[in-house]
Structure formats: structure tokens, C-alpha cells
Coordinates of N, CA and C in Angstrom, one line a residue:
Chain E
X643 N 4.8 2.4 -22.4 CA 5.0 1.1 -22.1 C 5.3 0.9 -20.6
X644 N 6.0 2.0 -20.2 CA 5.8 1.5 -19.0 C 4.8 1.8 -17.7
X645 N 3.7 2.3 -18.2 CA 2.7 2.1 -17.5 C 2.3 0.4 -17.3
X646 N 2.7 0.0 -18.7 CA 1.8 -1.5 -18.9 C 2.7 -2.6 -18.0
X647 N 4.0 -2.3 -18.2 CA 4.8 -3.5 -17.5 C 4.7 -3.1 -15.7
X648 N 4.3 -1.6 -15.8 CA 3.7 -1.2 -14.1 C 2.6 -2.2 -13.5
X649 N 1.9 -1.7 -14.4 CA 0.1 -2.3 -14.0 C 0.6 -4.2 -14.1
X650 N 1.4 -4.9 -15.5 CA 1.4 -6.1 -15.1 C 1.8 -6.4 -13.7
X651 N 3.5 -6.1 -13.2 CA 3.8 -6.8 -12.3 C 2.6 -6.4 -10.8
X652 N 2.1 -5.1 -11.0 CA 1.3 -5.4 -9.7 C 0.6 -6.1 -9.8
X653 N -0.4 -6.6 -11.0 CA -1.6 -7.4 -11.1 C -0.9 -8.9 -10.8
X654 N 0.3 -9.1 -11.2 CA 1.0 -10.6 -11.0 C 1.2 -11.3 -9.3
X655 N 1.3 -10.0 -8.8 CA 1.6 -9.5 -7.0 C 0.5 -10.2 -6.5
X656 N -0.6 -9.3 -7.0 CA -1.6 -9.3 -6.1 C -2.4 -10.6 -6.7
X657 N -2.4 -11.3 -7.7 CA -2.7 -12.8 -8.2 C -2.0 -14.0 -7.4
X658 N -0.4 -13.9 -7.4 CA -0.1 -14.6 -6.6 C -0.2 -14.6 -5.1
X659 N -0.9 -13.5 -4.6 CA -1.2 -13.2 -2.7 C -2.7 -14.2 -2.8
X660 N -3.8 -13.9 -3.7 CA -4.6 -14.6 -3.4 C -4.5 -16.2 -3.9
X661 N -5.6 -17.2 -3.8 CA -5.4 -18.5 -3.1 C -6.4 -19.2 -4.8
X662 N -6.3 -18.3 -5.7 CA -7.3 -18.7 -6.7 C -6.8 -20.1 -7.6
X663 N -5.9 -20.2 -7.3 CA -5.2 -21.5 -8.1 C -4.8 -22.7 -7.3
X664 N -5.3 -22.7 -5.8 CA -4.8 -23.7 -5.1 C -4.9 -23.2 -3.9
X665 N -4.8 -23.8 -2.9 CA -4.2 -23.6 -1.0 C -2.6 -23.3 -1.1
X666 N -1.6 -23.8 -2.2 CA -0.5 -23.9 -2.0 C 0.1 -22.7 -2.5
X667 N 0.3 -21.5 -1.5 CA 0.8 -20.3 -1.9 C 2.6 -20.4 -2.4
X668 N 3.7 -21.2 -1.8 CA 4.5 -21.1 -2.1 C 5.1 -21.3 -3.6
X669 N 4.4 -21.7 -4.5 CA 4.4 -22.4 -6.2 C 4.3 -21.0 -6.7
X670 N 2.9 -20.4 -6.4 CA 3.3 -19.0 -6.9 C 4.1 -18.3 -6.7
X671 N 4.3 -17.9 -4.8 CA 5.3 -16.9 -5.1 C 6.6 -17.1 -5.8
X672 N 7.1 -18.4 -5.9 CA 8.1 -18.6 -6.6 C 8.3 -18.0 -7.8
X673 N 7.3 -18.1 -8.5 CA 6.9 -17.7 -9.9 C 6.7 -16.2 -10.5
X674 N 5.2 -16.1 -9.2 CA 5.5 -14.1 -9.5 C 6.5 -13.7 -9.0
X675 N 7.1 -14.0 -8.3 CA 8.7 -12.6 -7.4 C 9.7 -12.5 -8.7
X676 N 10.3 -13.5 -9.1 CA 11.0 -12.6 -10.4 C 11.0 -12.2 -12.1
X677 N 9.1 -12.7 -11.6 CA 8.8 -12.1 -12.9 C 8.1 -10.5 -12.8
X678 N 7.6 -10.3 -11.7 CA 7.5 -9.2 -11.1 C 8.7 -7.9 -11.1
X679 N 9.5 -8.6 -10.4 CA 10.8 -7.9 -10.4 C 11.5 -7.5 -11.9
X680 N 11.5 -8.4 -12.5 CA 11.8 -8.2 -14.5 C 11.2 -6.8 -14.9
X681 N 9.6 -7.3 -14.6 CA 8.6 -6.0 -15.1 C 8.5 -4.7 -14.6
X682 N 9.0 -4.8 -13.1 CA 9.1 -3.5 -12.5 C 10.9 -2.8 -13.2
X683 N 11.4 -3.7 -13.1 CA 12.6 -3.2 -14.0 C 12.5 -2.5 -15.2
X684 N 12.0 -3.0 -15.8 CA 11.8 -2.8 -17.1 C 10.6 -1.9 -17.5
X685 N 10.0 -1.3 -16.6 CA 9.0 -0.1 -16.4 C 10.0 0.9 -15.6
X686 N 10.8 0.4 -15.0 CA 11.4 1.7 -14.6 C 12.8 2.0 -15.6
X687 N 13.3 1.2 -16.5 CA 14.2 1.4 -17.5 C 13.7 2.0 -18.8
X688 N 12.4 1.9 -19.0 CA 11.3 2.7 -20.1 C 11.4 4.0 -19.8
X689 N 10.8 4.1 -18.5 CA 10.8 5.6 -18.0 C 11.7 6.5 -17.9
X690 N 12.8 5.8 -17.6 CA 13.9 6.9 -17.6 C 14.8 6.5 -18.4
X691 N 15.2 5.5 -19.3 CA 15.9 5.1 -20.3 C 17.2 5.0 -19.9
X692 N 17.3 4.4 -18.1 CA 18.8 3.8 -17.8 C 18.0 2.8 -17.4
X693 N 19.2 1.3 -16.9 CA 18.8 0.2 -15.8 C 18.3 1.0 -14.8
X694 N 17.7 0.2 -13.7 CA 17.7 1.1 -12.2 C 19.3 0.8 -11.8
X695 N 19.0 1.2 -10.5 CA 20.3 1.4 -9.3 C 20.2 0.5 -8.7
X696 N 21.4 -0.2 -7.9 CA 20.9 -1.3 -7.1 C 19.8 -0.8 -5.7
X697 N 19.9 -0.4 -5.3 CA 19.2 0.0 -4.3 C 17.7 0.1 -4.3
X698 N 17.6 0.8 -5.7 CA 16.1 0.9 -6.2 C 16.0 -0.6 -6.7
X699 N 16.7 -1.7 -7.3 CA 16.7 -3.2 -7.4 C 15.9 -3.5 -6.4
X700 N 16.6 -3.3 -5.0 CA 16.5 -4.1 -4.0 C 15.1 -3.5 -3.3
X701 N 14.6 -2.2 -3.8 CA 13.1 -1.8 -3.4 C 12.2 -2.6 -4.0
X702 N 12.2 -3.1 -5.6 CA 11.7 -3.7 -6.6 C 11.7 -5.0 -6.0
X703 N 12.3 -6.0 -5.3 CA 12.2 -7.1 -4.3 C 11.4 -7.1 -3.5
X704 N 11.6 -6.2 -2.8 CA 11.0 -5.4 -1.4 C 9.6 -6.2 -1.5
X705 N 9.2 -5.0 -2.6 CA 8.1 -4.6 -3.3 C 7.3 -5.6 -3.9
X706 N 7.8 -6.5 -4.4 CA 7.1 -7.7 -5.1 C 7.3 -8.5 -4.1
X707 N 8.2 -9.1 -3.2 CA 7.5 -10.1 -2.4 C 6.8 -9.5 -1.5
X708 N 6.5 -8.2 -0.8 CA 5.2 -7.8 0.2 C 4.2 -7.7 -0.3
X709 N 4.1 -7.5 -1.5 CA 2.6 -7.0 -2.2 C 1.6 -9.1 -2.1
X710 N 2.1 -10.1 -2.4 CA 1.7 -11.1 -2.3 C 1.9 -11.2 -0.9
X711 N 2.6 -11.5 -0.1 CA 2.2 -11.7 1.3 C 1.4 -11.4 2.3
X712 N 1.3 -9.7 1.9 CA -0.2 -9.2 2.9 C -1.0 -9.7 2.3
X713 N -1.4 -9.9 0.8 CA -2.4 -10.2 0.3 C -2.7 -11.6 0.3
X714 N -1.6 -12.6 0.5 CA -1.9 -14.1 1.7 C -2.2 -14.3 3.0
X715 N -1.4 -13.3 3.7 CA -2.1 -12.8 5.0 C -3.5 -12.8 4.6
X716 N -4.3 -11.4 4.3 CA -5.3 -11.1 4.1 C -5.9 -12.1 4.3
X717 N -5.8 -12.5 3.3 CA -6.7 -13.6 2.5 C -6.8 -15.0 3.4
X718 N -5.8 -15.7 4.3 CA -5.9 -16.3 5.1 C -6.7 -15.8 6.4
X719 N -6.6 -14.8 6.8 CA -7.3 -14.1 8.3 C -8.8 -13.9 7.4
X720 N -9.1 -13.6 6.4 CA -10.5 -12.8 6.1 C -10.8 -13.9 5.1
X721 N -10.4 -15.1 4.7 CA -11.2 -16.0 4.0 C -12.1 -15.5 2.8
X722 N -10.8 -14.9 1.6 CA -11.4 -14.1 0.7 C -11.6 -15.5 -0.3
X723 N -10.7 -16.5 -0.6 CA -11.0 -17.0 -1.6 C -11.9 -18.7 -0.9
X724 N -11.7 -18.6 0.4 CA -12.4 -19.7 1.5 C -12.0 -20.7 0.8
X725 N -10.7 -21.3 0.7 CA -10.1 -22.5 0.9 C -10.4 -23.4 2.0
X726 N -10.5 -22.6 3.4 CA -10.6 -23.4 4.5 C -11.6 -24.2 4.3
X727 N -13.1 -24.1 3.6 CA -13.9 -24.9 3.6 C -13.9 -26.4 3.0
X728 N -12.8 -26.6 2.3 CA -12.6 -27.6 1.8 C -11.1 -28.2 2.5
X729 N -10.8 -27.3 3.3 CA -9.9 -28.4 3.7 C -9.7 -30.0 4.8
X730 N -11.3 -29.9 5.6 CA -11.7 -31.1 5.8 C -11.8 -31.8 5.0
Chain B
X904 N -37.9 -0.1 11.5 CA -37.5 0.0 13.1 C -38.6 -1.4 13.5
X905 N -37.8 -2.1 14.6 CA -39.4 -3.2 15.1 C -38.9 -2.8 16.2
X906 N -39.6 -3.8 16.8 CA -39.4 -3.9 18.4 C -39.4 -5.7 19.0
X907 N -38.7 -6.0 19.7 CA -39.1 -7.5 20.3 C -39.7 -7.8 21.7
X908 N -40.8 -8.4 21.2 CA -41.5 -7.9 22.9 C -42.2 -9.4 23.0
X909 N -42.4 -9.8 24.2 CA -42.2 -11.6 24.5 C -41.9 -12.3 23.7
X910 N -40.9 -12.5 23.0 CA -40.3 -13.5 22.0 C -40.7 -13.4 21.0
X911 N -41.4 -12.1 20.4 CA -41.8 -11.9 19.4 C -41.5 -10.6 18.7
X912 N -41.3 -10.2 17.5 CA -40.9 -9.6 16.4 C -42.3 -8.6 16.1
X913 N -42.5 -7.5 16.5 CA -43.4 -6.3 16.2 C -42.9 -5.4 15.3
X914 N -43.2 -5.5 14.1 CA -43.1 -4.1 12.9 C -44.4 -3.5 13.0
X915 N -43.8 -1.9 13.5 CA -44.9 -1.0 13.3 C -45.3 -0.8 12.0
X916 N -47.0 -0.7 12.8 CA -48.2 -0.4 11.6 C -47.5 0.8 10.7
X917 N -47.8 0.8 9.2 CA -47.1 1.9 8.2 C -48.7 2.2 7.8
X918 N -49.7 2.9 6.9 CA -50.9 3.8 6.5 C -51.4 2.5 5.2
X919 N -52.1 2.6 5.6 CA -53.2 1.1 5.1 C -52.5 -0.4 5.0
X920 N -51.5 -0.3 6.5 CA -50.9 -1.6 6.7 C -50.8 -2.1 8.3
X921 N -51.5 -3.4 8.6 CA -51.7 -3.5 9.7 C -50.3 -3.3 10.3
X922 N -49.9 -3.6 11.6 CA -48.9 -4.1 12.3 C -48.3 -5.6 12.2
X923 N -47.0 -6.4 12.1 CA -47.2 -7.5 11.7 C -46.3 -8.1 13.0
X924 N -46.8 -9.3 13.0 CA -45.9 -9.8 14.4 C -45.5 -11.5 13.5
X925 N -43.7 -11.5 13.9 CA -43.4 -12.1 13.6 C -42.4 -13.2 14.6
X926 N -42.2 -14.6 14.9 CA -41.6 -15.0 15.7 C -40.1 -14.5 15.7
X927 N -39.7 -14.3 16.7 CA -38.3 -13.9 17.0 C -37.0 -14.4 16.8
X928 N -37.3 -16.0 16.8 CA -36.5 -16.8 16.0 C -36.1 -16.9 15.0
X929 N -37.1 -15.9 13.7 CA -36.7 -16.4 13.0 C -35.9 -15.2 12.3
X930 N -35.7 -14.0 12.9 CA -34.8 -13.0 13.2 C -33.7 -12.7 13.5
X931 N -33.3 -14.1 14.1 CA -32.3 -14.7 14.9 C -31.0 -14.4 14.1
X932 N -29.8 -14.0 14.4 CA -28.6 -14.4 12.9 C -28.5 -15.9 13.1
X933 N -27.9 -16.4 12.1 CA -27.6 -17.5 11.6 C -26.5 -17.9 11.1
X934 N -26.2 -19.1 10.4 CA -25.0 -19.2 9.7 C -25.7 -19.2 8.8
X935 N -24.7 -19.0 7.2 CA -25.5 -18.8 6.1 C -25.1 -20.0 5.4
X936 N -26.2 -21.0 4.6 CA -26.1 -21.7 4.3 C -25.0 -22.4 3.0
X937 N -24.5 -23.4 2.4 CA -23.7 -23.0 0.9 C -24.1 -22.7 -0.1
X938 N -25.7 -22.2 -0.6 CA -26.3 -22.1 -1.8 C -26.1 -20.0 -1.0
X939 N -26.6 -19.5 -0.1 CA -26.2 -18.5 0.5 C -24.5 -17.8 -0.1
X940 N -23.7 -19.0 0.9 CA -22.2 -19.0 0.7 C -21.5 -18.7 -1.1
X941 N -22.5 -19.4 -1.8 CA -22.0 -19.2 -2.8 C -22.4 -17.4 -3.1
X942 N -23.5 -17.3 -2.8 CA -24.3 -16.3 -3.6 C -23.0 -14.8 -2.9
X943 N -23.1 -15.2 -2.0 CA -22.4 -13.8 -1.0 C -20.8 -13.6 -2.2
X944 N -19.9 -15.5 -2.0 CA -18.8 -15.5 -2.6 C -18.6 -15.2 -4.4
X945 N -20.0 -14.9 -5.1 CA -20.0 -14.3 -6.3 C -20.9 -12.8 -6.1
X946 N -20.8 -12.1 -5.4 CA -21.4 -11.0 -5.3 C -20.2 -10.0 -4.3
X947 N -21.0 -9.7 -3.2 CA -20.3 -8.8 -2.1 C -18.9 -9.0 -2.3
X948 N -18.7 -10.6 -2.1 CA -17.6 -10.5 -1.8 C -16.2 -10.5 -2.5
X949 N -16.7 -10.3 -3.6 CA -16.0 -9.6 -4.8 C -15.8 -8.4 -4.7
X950 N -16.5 -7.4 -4.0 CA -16.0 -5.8 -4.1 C -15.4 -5.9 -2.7
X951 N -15.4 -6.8 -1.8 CA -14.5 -7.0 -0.2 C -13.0 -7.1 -1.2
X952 N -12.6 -8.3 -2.0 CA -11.4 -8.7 -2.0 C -11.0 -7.7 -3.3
X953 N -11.9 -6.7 -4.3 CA -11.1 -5.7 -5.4 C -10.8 -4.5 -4.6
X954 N -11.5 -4.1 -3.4 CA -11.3 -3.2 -2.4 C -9.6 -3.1 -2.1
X955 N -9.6 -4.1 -1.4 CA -8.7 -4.7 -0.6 C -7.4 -4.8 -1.3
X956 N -7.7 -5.6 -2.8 CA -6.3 -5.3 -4.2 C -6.1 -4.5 -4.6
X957 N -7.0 -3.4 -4.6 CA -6.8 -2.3 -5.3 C -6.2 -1.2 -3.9
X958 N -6.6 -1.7 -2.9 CA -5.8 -0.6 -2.0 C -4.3 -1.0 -2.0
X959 N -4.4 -2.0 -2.4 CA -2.9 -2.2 -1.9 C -1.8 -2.3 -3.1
X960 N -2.5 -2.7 -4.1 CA -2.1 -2.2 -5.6 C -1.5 -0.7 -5.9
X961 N -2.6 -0.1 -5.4 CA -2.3 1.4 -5.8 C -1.0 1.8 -4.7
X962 N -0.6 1.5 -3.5 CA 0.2 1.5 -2.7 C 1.5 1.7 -3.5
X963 N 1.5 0.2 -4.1 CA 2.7 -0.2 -4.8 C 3.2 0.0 -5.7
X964 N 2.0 0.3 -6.5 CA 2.1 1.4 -7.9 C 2.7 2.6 -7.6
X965 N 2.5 3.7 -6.7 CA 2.9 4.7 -6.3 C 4.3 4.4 -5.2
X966 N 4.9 3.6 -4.8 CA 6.2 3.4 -4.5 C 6.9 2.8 -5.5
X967 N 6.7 2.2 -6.4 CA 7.3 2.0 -7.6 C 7.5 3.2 -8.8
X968 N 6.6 4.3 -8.6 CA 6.7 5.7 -8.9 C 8.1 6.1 -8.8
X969 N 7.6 6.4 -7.3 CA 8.5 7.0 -6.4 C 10.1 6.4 -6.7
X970 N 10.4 5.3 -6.2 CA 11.2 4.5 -6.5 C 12.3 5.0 -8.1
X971 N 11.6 5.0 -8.7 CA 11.9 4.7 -10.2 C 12.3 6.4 -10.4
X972 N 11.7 7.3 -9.6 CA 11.6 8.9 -10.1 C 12.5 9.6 -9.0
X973 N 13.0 8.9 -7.8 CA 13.7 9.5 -6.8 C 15.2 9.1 -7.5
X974 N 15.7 8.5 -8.6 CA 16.8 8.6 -8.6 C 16.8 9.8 -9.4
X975 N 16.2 10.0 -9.8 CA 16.4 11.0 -11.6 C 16.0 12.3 -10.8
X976 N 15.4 12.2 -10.0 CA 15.2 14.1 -9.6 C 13.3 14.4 -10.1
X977 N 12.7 13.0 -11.0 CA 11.8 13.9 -11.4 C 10.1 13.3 -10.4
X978 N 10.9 13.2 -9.2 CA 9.5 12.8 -8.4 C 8.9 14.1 -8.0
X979 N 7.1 13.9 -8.2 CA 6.6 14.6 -8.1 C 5.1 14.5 -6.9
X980 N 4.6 15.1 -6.3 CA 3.9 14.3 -5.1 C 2.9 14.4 -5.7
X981 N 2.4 14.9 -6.9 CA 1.3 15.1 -7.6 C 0.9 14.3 -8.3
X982 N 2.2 14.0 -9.3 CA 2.0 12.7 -10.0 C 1.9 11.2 -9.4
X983 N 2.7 11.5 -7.9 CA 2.4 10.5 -7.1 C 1.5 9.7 -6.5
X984 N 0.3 11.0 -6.0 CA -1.4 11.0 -5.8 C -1.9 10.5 -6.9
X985 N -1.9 10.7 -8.1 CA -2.3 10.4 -9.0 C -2.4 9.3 -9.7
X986 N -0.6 8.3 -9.9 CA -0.7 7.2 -10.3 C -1.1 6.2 -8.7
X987 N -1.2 6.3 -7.7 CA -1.8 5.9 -6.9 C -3.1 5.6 -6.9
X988 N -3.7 6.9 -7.0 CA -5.1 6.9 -6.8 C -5.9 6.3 -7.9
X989 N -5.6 6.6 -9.2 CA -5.8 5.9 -10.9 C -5.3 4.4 -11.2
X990 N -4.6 4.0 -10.5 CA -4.4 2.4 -10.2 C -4.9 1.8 -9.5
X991 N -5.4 2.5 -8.2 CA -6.4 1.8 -7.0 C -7.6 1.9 -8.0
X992 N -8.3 2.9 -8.4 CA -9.5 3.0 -8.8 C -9.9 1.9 -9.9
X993 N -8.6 1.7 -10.9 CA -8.3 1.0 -12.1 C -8.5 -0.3 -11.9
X994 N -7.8 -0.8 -10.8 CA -7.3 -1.8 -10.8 C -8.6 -2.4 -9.7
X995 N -9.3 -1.5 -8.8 CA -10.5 -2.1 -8.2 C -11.5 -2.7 -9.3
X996 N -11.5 -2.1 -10.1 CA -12.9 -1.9 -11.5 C -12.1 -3.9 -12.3
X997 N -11.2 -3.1 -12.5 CA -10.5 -4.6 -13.1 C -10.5 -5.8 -12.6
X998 N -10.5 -5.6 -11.4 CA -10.2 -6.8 -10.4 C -11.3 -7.3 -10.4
X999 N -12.7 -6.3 -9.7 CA -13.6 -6.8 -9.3 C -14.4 -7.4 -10.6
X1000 N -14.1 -6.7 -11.4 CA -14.8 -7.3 -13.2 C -14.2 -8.8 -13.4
X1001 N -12.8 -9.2 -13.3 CA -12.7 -10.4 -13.1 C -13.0 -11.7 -12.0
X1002 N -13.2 -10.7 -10.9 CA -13.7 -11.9 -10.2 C -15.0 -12.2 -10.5
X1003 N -15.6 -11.3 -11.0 CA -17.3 -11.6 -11.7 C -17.5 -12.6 -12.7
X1004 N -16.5 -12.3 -13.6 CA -16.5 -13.0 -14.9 C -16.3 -14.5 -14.6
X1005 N -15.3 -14.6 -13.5 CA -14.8 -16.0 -12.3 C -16.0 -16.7 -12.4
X1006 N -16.4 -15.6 -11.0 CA -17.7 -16.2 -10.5 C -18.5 -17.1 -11.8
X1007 N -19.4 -16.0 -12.5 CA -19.8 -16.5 -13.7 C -19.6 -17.8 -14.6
X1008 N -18.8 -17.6 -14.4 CA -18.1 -19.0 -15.3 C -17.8 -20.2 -14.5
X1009 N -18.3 -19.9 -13.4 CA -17.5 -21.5 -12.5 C -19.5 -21.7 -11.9
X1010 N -19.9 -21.0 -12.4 CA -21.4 -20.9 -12.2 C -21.6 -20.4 -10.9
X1011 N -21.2 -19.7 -10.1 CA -21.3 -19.4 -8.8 C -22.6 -18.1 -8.7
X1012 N -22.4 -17.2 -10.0 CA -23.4 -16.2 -10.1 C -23.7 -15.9 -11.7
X1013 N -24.8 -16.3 -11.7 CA -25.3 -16.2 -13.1 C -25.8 -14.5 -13.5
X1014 N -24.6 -14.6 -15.0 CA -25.2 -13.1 -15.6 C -24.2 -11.9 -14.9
X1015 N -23.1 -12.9 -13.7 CA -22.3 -11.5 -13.6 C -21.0 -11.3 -14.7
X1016 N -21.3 -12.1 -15.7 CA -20.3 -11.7 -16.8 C -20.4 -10.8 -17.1
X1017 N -22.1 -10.1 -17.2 CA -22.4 -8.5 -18.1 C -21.8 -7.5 -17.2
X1018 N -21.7 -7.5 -16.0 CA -21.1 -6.5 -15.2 C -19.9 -6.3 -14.9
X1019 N -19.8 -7.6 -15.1 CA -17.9 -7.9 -15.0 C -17.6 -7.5 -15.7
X1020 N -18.1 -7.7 -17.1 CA -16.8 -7.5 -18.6 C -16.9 -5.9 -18.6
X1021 N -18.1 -4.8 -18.1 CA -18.4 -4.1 -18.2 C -17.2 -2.9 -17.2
X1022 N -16.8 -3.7 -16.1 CA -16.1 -3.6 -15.1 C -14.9 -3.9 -15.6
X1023 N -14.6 -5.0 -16.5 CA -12.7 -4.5 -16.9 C -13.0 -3.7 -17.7
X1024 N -13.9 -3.6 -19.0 CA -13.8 -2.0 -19.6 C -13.4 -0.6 -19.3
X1025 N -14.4 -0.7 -18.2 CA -14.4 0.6 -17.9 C -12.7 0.6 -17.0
X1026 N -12.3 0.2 -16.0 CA -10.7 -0.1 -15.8 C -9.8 0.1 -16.9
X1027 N -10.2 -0.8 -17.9 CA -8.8 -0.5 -18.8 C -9.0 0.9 -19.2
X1028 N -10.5 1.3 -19.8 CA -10.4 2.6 -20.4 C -9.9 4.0 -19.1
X1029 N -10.0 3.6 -18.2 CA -9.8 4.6 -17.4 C -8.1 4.3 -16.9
X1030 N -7.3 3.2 -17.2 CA -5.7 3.3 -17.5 C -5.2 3.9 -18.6
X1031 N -5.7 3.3 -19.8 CA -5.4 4.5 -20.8 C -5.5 5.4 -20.8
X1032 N -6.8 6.3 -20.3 CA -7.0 7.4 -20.2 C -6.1 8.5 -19.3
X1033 N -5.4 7.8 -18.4 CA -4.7 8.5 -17.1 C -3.7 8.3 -17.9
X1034 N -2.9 6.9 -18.5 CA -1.8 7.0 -19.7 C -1.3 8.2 -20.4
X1035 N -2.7 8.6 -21.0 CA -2.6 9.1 -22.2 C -2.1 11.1 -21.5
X1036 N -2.9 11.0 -20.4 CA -3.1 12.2 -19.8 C -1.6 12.6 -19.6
X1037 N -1.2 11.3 -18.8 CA 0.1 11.6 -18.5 C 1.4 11.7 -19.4
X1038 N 1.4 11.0 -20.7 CA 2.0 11.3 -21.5 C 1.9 13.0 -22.3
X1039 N 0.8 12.9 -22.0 CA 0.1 14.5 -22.9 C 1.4 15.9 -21.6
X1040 N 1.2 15.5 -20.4 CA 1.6 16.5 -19.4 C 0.7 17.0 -18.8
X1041 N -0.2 16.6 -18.9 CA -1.6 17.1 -18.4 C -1.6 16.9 -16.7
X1042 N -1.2 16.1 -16.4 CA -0.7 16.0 -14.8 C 0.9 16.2 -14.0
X1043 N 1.6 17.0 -15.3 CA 2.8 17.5 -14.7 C 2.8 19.0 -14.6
X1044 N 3.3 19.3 -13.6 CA 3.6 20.5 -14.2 C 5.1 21.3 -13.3
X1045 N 5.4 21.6 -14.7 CA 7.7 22.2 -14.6 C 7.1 23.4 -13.7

């Protein structure tokens, strides 16, 4: 299991970095950051069969809001999902 | 190989094919048009942006490893390369299969469902399969 709640929250990361549901990135990240954070929790509480530690918490934050940011970065500078074309 | 010699476009003669001369204009780059635009944004540039998730996926995957295995003592750089590398590769295959099946369905590229669906298959089977590996011990070792 905790492979699977691994593989969700990245795939939720990198869903909410790109622009496939709209121009308006901030609705997502709202949404994926602490359901991400849940899943990384709970893939790391599978694995070792404690809560994490706060510290490793605060990596799990870290970690779920950068993973969507470079990947809105990206995606803003390199026009992967090309919103700009529509926004005239 | 050509050559451009007074405003014109020379592809060397190949063995029972003349030489062909072609205007140089029309050679020229260009912008690519939106029936182009589309074709590029259901093709290429689907393995640009599963590249790109999956590098940085696998990143995260493997600090979330780490993360989760530096408290307990049982981090390993092995298994670390591993769930890195098996989530980039996974998660490329996955990604780019969905943005095909996207494409496909919003009509952008006709028929890339077969390759797409083909493409989360093979991704999921190859998460399982690293899963399974790693459950077995097959990539640990005391």
C-alpha cells in the first residue's frame, strides 16, 4: 500500500503543476497540497508502521508544494499545456 | 545534405535520380500553423511534458523514500536508485499514455488512444512489478 498512496500523491503534485483544468493554478494547489501531504503520510506510516516525525511532516510539505510549482513554472516558461494562446 | 546557391535549394543527384532544385523560400522556418499546432500538441509534445513529470516525479518519489527511511535507519542508496528510477520510467509511460488518451478524446490526435492505453499498461505493469520485486527483497539486500 504504500507504494500506491506514494505513486498517488506524486501523480496529484505533478496534475496540479500543470494547467489541464484551467489557467487558474491557485484552485489546485489548494486542493492537491493537503491531500498530497495525507498520502505521503500515510505511505510513510504503512511503511514503517509509526506516524512520521514532525520534521519528516515538514519535508512532506516541502515536497508537495515544490513538486506543483516547478511544474507551473515549467509549464508557464515552456508552454506545455499553451494556455497563452487563448488568453487574447 | 543540399546546398543553397542563388536563392535556391539544390539536393544532390542520388543513382537513377536527377538533382532537384527547389525555391529557398520555401525552406525557410516558419511558424507552424493551428491544424500543425494541434498535431505537434497531441504528439511530440506529449513525450516533452511525460519527460519532464516523470523527471521530476521520480525526484520526489526517491526523497520521499529517503525521507520516510532516514528516520528508521533503513535507508538504502540502492533502493533509493531504484524507486527513483522505476517511478520516472513508470510514471513517464503513465503520463505520457494519458496525455494521448487526452489528446484523443478532445480530438486533437486521432487513434492515439491505442498507444496511450497501451502506454498506462505497460507503466502500471512495470509499478507492480518493481512493487512486487520489492516486497519479494529482491532489491534489498541485509
Amino acid at each position: 500500500m504504500a507504494e500506491i498512496y506514494s505513486t498517488a500523491a506524486i501523480a496529484i503534485s505533478l496534475i496540479a503543476g500543470f494547467r489541464y483544468f484551467g489557467p487558474e493554478f491557485r484552485g489546485q494547489f489548494q486542493i492537491a497540497l493537503p491531500l498530497s501531504v495525507v498520502l505521503l503520510t500515510a505511505s510513510t506510516t504503512s511503511r514503517n508502521g509509526s506516524f512520521p516525525k514532525l520534521w519528516q511532516l515538514a519535508v512532506f510539505i516541502v515536497l508537495a508544494s515544490a513538486v506543483p510549482l516547478i511544474i507551473y513554472w515549467l509549464d508557464r516558461r515552456l508552454k506545455l499545456t499553451h494556455w497563452e494562446r487563448d488568453v487574447e | 545534405m543540399m546546398a543553397i546557391m542563388n536563392d535556391e535549394v539544390v539536393e544532390p543527384s542520388v543513382p537513377f535520380r536527377a538533382a532537384a532544385t527547389f525555391s529557398a523560400a520555401h525552406h525557410r522556418p516558419r511558424d507552424l500553423d493551428e491544424r500543425e499546432l494541434d498535431e505537434v500538441a497531441g504528439g511530440v509534445a506529449n513525450l516533452v511534458t511525460g519527460g519532464i513529470g516523470a523527471g521530476i516525479g521520480g525526484l520526489a518519489a526517491g526523497v520521499h523514500y529517503a525521507t520516510s527511511t532516514l528516520g528508521t535507519g533503513g535507508f538504502r542508496w540502492g533502493t533509493f536508485a531504484s524507486v527513483s528510477l522505476t517511478t520516472a520510467a513508470s510514471g513517464f509511460m503513465i503520463g505520457t499514455g494519458v496525455g494521448l488518451v487526452g489528446a484523443s478524446l478532445m480530438g486533437v490526435a486521432r487513434g492515439a488512444h491505442v498507444l496511450g492505453t497501451s502506454m498506462i499498461g505497460a507503466g502500471v505493469s512495470l509499478e507492480a512489478a518493481s512493487g512486487v520485486s520489492g516486497q519479494s527483497g529482491g532489491s534489498e539486500r541485509e
